[in-house]
Coordinates of C-alpha atoms in Angstrom, one line a residue:
M1 CA -0.3 -0.5 0.1
G2 CA 0.7 3.3 -0.1
K3 CA 0.4 6.3 1.7
L4 CA -1.4 5.1 5.5
V5 CA -4.1 7.8 6.3
M6 CA -6.3 8.2 9.3
V7 CA -10.0 10.0 8.2
A8 CA -12.0 11.3 11.2
F9 CA -16.2 11.6 9.7
G10 CA -17.7 15.0 10.6
G11 CA -21.3 14.7 11.5
N12 CA -22.8 15.9 8.2
A13 CA -21.7 12.9 6.7
L14 CA -23.8 11.1 8.5
L15 CA -27.2 13.8 9.9
R16 CA -27.4 17.1 8.0
A17 CA -29.6 20.1 9.3
G18 CA -32.9 19.2 8.9
Q19 CA -32.8 16.1 8.1
K20 CA -34.9 13.5 11.2
G21 CA -32.6 10.9 10.9
T22 CA -33.9 8.2 9.1
Y23 CA -31.9 5.0 7.3
A24 CA -32.3 6.5 4.0
E25 CA -30.9 9.7 4.8
Q26 CA -28.5 8.7 6.7
L27 CA -27.1 6.0 4.3
A28 CA -27.8 8.4 1.2
N29 CA -25.0 10.7 3.0
V30 CA -22.7 8.4 4.0
E31 CA -22.3 7.0 0.6
D32 CA -21.5 11.1 -0.8
A33 CA -18.9 11.1 1.8
C34 CA -17.8 8.0 1.1
R35 CA -17.4 9.3 -2.8
C36 CA -15.8 11.9 -2.0
L37 CA -12.7 9.4 -0.7
L38 CA -12.2 7.9 -3.4
P39 CA -9.2 10.2 -4.1
L40 CA -6.8 8.8 -1.8
L41 CA -8.2 5.3 -2.9
E42 CA -6.8 6.0 -6.4
Q43 CA -3.9 6.7 -4.7
G44 CA -3.6 3.9 -3.0
C45 CA -3.7 4.7 0.3
G46 CA -4.1 2.4 3.2
L47 CA -7.5 3.6 4.9
V48 CA -8.9 4.0 8.0
I49 CA -12.2 5.9 8.6
G50 CA -13.5 7.7 11.8
H51 CA -16.8 8.9 12.7
G52 CA -19.5 10.8 15.3
N53 CA -21.7 9.3 16.4
G54 CA -23.8 12.1 19.1
P55 CA -27.2 12.4 17.3
Q56 CA -26.8 8.5 17.0
V57 CA -26.4 8.1 21.1
G58 CA -28.5 10.5 21.8
N59 CA -31.3 8.8 20.1
A60 CA -30.4 5.6 21.1
L61 CA -30.9 6.5 24.7
L62 CA -33.8 7.9 23.8
R63 CA -35.8 5.1 22.8
H64 CA -33.8 2.4 25.4
E65 CA -35.3 5.3 28.0
A66 CA -39.2 4.9 26.1
G67 CA -38.2 1.2 26.4
S68 CA -37.9 1.3 30.0
A69 CA -41.1 3.7 30.3
Q70 CA -43.8 1.7 28.5
F71 CA -42.4 -2.0 28.2
G72 CA -40.4 -1.9 31.6
L73 CA -37.3 -2.9 29.3
Q74 CA -33.9 -1.7 30.9
A75 CA -32.6 0.8 29.7
M76 CA -29.2 0.8 29.0
P77 CA -26.5 3.2 30.2
M78 CA -24.2 5.2 27.6
D79 CA -21.2 2.8 27.2
F80 CA -23.7 0.3 25.3
C81 CA -25.3 3.0 23.2
G82 CA -22.6 4.0 22.1
A83 CA -21.0 0.3 21.0
E84 CA -25.3 0.0 19.4
T85 CA -24.3 2.8 17.6
Q86 CA -21.0 1.7 16.4
G87 CA -21.9 -1.1 14.9
S88 CA -24.9 0.2 13.0
I89 CA -23.3 2.9 11.4
A90 CA -20.3 0.7 10.7
Y91 CA -23.4 -1.1 8.7
L92 CA -24.3 1.9 7.1
I93 CA -20.4 2.6 5.8
E94 CA -19.8 -0.6 5.0
T95 CA -23.1 -0.8 2.7
A96 CA -22.6 2.6 0.9
M97 CA -18.8 2.2 0.8
E98 CA -19.1 -1.4 -1.1
K99 CA -21.6 0.2 -3.3
V100 CA -18.8 3.1 -4.3
L101 CA -16.2 1.2 -4.6
K102 CA -18.4 -1.3 -7.0
S103 CA -19.4 2.3 -9.3
A104 CA -15.8 2.9 -9.6
G105 CA -14.2 0.0 -10.3
M106 CA -12.7 -0.3 -7.6
S107 CA -11.6 -4.4 -5.2
R108 CA -11.1 -3.1 -1.7
S109 CA -12.9 -5.3 1.3
V110 CA -14.2 -3.3 3.9
V111 CA -14.5 -4.4 7.0
S112 CA -15.6 -2.9 11.0
L113 CA -14.1 -3.2 14.3
V114 CA -16.4 -2.0 17.2
T115 CA -13.7 0.0 19.8
R116 CA -13.2 1.0 23.1
V117 CA -10.9 3.8 24.3
E118 CA -9.3 3.4 27.0
V119 CA -10.2 6.5 29.0
S120 CA -8.5 7.4 33.3
A121 CA -11.1 6.9 36.1
E122 CA -9.0 10.0 37.1
D123 CA -9.5 12.5 34.6
P124 CA -11.5 15.9 35.8
A125 CA -13.6 15.1 33.5
F126 CA -15.6 13.2 35.2
A127 CA -16.0 15.9 37.8
A128 CA -16.7 18.4 35.3
P129 CA -19.2 16.9 32.1
S130 CA -19.1 19.5 29.1
K131 CA -19.9 17.3 26.1
P132 CA -23.5 17.8 24.6
V133 CA -25.3 14.6 23.3
G134 CA -28.5 13.8 21.9
P135 CA -31.7 16.1 21.3
Y136 CA -32.5 19.5 22.8
Y137 CA -35.8 19.7 25.1
K138 CA -37.8 22.7 25.1
E139 CA -38.0 22.4 29.0
I140 CA -35.7 21.1 31.8
P141 CA -36.7 17.9 32.3
D142 CA -38.6 17.6 35.7
Q143 CA -35.7 15.2 37.4
V144 CA -32.6 18.0 36.9
G145 CA -32.8 20.9 38.6
N146 CA -33.1 24.7 37.7
D147 CA -29.3 25.0 37.6
G148 CA -28.8 22.4 35.5
N149 CA -27.5 19.9 37.5
V150 CA -29.4 16.5 38.2
M151 CA -31.6 16.1 41.4
P152 CA -30.7 14.4 44.9
G153 CA -32.1 10.6 43.7
S154 CA -31.7 10.9 40.6
D155 CA -30.0 8.0 39.2
R156 CA -28.3 10.0 36.2
A157 CA -24.6 9.9 36.0
S158 CA -25.3 13.1 33.6
V159 CA -26.7 16.9 34.2
Y160 CA -28.6 19.2 31.3
R161 CA -27.7 22.4 30.6
E162 CA -29.4 25.2 28.4
D163 CA -28.1 25.8 25.1
P164 CA -26.2 28.8 24.8
A165 CA -27.6 29.9 21.7
G166 CA -31.3 29.6 23.1
R167 CA -31.9 25.9 21.3
G168 CA -33.2 24.7 24.7
W169 CA -31.8 21.9 27.1
R170 CA -29.5 19.5 26.2
K171 CA -27.9 16.0 28.4
V172 CA -24.1 17.2 28.8
V173 CA -21.8 14.3 29.7
P174 CA -17.9 13.7 30.7
S175 CA -15.5 13.9 27.5
P176 CA -12.1 12.7 29.2
K177 CA -9.2 12.4 27.4
P178 CA -8.1 8.8 25.7
L179 CA -5.4 6.9 26.4
A180 CA -5.7 3.8 24.3
V181 CA -7.3 2.7 21.4
Q182 CA -7.6 -1.5 22.2
N183 CA -6.7 -3.3 18.9
I184 CA -5.2 -0.8 17.4
E185 CA -2.2 -3.2 15.9
L186 CA -4.9 -5.1 14.4
V187 CA -6.7 -1.6 12.5
E188 CA -3.1 -0.8 11.3
R189 CA -2.4 -4.1 10.0
L190 CA -6.0 -4.4 8.1
A191 CA -5.8 -1.4 6.3
R192 CA -1.4 -1.7 6.0
E193 CA -2.7 -5.2 4.0
G194 CA -5.2 -3.1 1.9
Y195 CA -8.5 -3.3 4.1
I196 CA -10.3 -0.3 4.2
V197 CA -11.2 0.0 8.5
V198 CA -13.8 1.3 10.1
S199 CA -12.2 2.1 13.7
V200 CA -12.9 4.1 16.8
G201 CA -16.7 5.4 16.1
G202 CA -17.9 8.1 18.2
G203 CA -14.5 8.5 19.9
G204 CA -15.2 4.6 21.3
I205 CA -16.3 3.2 23.5
P206 CA -15.2 4.5 27.0
V207 CA -13.9 1.5 29.4
V208 CA -11.7 2.2 32.3
E209 CA -9.4 -0.7 34.0
G210 CA -10.5 -2.3 36.8
K211 CA -9.8 -5.4 39.2
D212 CA -11.3 -7.8 36.9
G213 CA -10.9 -6.5 33.9
R214 CA -11.6 -3.0 32.0
H215 CA -15.7 -1.4 31.3
G216 CA -17.3 1.1 30.4
V217 CA -18.3 4.0 32.0
E218 CA -21.2 7.0 31.0
A219 CA -18.7 9.2 29.0
V220 CA -18.1 10.8 25.2
I221 CA -14.8 10.6 23.7
D222 CA -14.3 13.6 21.3
K223 CA -13.8 12.3 18.4
D224 CA -11.4 13.7 16.6
L225 CA -9.2 13.5 19.6
A226 CA -9.6 9.5 19.6
C227 CA -9.0 9.7 15.4
A228 CA -5.6 11.7 16.3
L229 CA -4.4 9.2 19.0
A230 CA -5.3 6.0 16.5
A231 CA -3.6 7.9 13.7
V232 CA -0.3 8.3 15.6
R233 CA -0.4 4.7 17.2
M234 CA -0.4 3.0 13.5
K235 CA 1.8 6.1 12.6
A236 CA -0.3 7.2 9.8
D237 CA 1.2 9.8 7.1
E238 CA -1.6 12.0 7.1
F239 CA -5.0 13.0 9.2
Y240 CA -8.0 14.4 7.5
I241 CA -10.7 15.7 9.9
L242 CA -13.5 16.2 7.3
T243 CA -15.8 19.2 8.4
D244 CA -18.7 21.3 6.5
V245 CA -16.2 24.2 5.7
P246 CA -13.0 24.0 3.3
K247 CA -11.1 25.5 5.7
V248 CA -10.9 26.5 8.7
Y249 CA -10.5 29.9 9.2
V250 CA -9.7 33.1 11.9
N251 CA -12.6 35.7 12.2
F252 CA -14.9 33.1 11.2
R253 CA -18.0 35.3 9.5
K254 CA -17.1 38.7 10.8
P255 CA -15.6 40.9 9.8
G256 CA -11.6 40.2 8.4
E257 CA -12.7 37.0 7.6
K258 CA -9.5 35.1 6.2
A259 CA -9.0 31.4 5.1
L260 CA -5.9 29.3 6.4
D261 CA -4.0 27.5 4.0
S262 CA -1.5 26.2 6.6
M263 CA -0.8 26.9 10.2
S264 CA 2.5 25.7 12.4
V265 CA 1.5 24.0 16.3
A266 CA 2.8 27.4 17.6
Q267 CA 0.2 29.1 15.2
A268 CA -2.5 26.9 16.2
R269 CA -2.3 27.6 19.7
Q270 CA -1.9 31.6 19.4
Y271 CA -5.3 31.3 17.6
L272 CA -6.9 28.8 20.1
A273 CA -5.4 31.1 23.0
E274 CA -6.8 34.3 20.8
G275 CA -10.4 32.3 21.2
Q276 CA -10.6 32.2 17.5
F277 CA -12.1 29.0 16.9
A278 CA -15.8 27.8 18.5
E279 CA -15.7 25.1 21.5
G280 CA -17.5 22.7 20.0
S281 CA -16.8 23.3 16.2
M282 CA -13.4 24.1 15.1
A283 CA -11.4 24.2 18.5
P284 CA -11.3 20.7 19.2
K285 CA -10.7 19.8 15.5
V286 CA -7.3 21.9 15.8
R287 CA -6.4 20.7 19.1
A288 CA -6.6 17.2 16.9
G289 CA -4.7 18.9 14.4
I290 CA -2.0 20.0 16.9
S291 CA -2.0 16.6 18.7
F292 CA -1.5 14.6 15.5
V293 CA 1.6 16.3 14.5
E294 CA 3.1 17.3 18.2
N295 CA 2.6 13.4 18.9
G296 CA 5.0 12.4 15.7
G297 CA 2.8 12.0 12.9
G298 CA 3.0 13.7 9.3
E299 CA 0.5 16.5 8.4
C300 CA -2.8 17.2 9.4
I301 CA -5.3 18.4 7.1
I302 CA -8.7 20.4 8.0
T303 CA -11.1 20.6 5.5
E304 CA -14.7 19.6 3.7
A305 CA -15.4 16.4 2.1
G306 CA -15.6 17.9 -1.7
Q307 CA -12.2 18.7 -1.3
L308 CA -10.5 15.7 -1.3
G309 CA -8.1 15.1 -3.8
N310 CA -7.5 18.5 -4.4
P311 CA -3.3 19.4 -3.7
S312 CA -4.6 23.1 -2.3
C313 CA -7.4 21.6 0.0
G314 CA -8.1 22.5 3.5
T315 CA -5.7 23.9 6.4
R316 CA -2.9 21.9 7.2
I317 CA -0.9 22.0 10.4
V318 CA 2.5 21.4 10.4
K319 CA 5.4 21.2 12.7

């Protein structure tokens, strides 16, 4: 194989604004995203695909809660829902990629791995939930206090907070730092042998080490940061973070807006310190790019999927 490339699908690769998230919608979106990867495959790149799952996990939690309320079924925890959505989204990617490859006359096999990612039980994120998941609620749920914290006696480990943009209340869970990606050696081997591998879905299923082995926790790992860690461990040559804009901008949608062709790690850190990149949007992607480059990776390219194959695509983060 040629270069080994890690690609992190953005949320719009699965679900777009205004869509209801039907099977047909998501499959069509994924097919569009997979088609954009053809330039990399035509170059003979080894390819590993990571993806987000925020809306899907939120919907899974709602389904489990509804089943519990209506039929008395056990509502499964977030780590179970993460595994559930890893499998379903990987199925969509495998189905769509197979169709795209066949249309292009290419012979590559796709394989998916349900991926656990180890975090520390002592991570300070568990004391300060920050990652929004699932749908927006018009009113704060009954079991949550007016300050957004879970009321005494509730069995929920997360909190609900009001969205700054006024879209309602949303569930917020811890977002610990990923420390190790399970079976990453196997992922690398398969990718270098020519398989297209789907792994680290949704940032991976967060697990902590216990005396009897690893067990899941109520948390969400940042997808781009987990993909960056996977890319580092695989010694990937390039790490693509796909989003809905062609490049990273400073003064985004403000006077003096400027698209960046490249930025060094030092420049990226300076822009972050200045607040140029929004949290929950571009800031985590830039941090993931910094992590990849600082830890021995080649280049990180942040761009939209349709730009792949263009030599000048996206914003490159370099040493």
